[in-house]
XYZ file of C-alpha atoms in Angstrom:
74
model
C 0.000 0.000 0.000
C 1.250 3.495 -0.778
C 1.272 6.223 1.855
C -0.791 8.318 -0.565
C -3.627 5.718 -0.275
C -4.124 6.232 3.482
C -7.115 8.010 4.939
C -6.803 10.483 7.805
C -5.855 8.807 11.125
C -4.683 5.606 9.405
C -1.115 4.349 9.828
C 1.388 2.232 7.965
C 4.795 0.729 8.607
C 7.229 1.639 5.831
C 8.541 -1.400 3.941
C 10.278 0.354 1.037
C 10.947 3.662 -0.662
C 10.827 3.356 -4.444
C 12.512 6.523 -5.671
C 15.708 7.923 -7.116
C 18.671 8.277 -4.780
C 18.086 12.048 -4.445
C 14.502 11.579 -3.276
C 15.463 8.670 -0.982
C 18.120 10.894 0.575
C 15.570 13.693 1.120
C 13.076 11.302 2.731
C 15.807 9.777 4.917
C 16.781 13.273 6.080
C 13.141 13.800 7.100
C 13.220 10.587 9.166
C 11.236 8.485 6.708
C 13.089 5.171 6.619
C 12.224 1.492 6.342
C 10.457 0.268 9.481
C 9.142 3.628 10.695
C 5.426 3.954 11.473
C 3.691 6.917 9.826
C 0.200 8.235 10.584
C -1.640 10.522 8.179
C -3.003 13.280 10.432
C -4.427 15.723 7.915
C -4.545 17.222 4.453
C -4.307 20.931 3.719
C -7.482 22.546 2.336
C -6.047 22.780 -1.188
C -4.878 19.139 -1.079
C -1.148 19.760 -0.661
C 0.821 19.337 1.598
C -0.179 16.283 3.603
C 0.388 16.249 7.367
C 1.972 13.152 8.875
C 3.160 12.046 12.304
C 6.270 9.910 12.773
C 9.035 9.417 15.351
C 7.292 11.752 17.810
C 6.965 14.780 15.537
C 4.624 16.212 12.923
C 5.694 16.900 9.374
C 4.087 18.551 6.349
C 5.172 16.771 3.175
C 4.456 17.299 -0.502
C 1.761 15.022 -1.885
C 4.058 14.006 -4.758
C 6.545 12.431 -2.318
C 3.915 10.164 -0.745
C 3.663 7.950 -3.826
C 7.269 6.775 -3.342
C 6.579 5.372 0.134
C 5.239 1.800 0.367
C 4.192 0.017 3.518
C 1.858 -2.295 5.383
C -1.272 -0.757 6.859
C -1.503 -1.077 10.626
């Protein structure tokens, strides 16, 4: 399942990041790595960015980046 397929207040455990090395590096810098649990907490009124919660902090992330993140729904 892709992170972009989640509904608000649903969570997934990241199993892979299918992106170029530049995008993987950016996501790793944001704390999005294999094994982390991410919860979708909200979507901005215009649909971008998405608001997620991981590792004890909240993050606003571009919708386009969500499609690179695969995981298992929890």
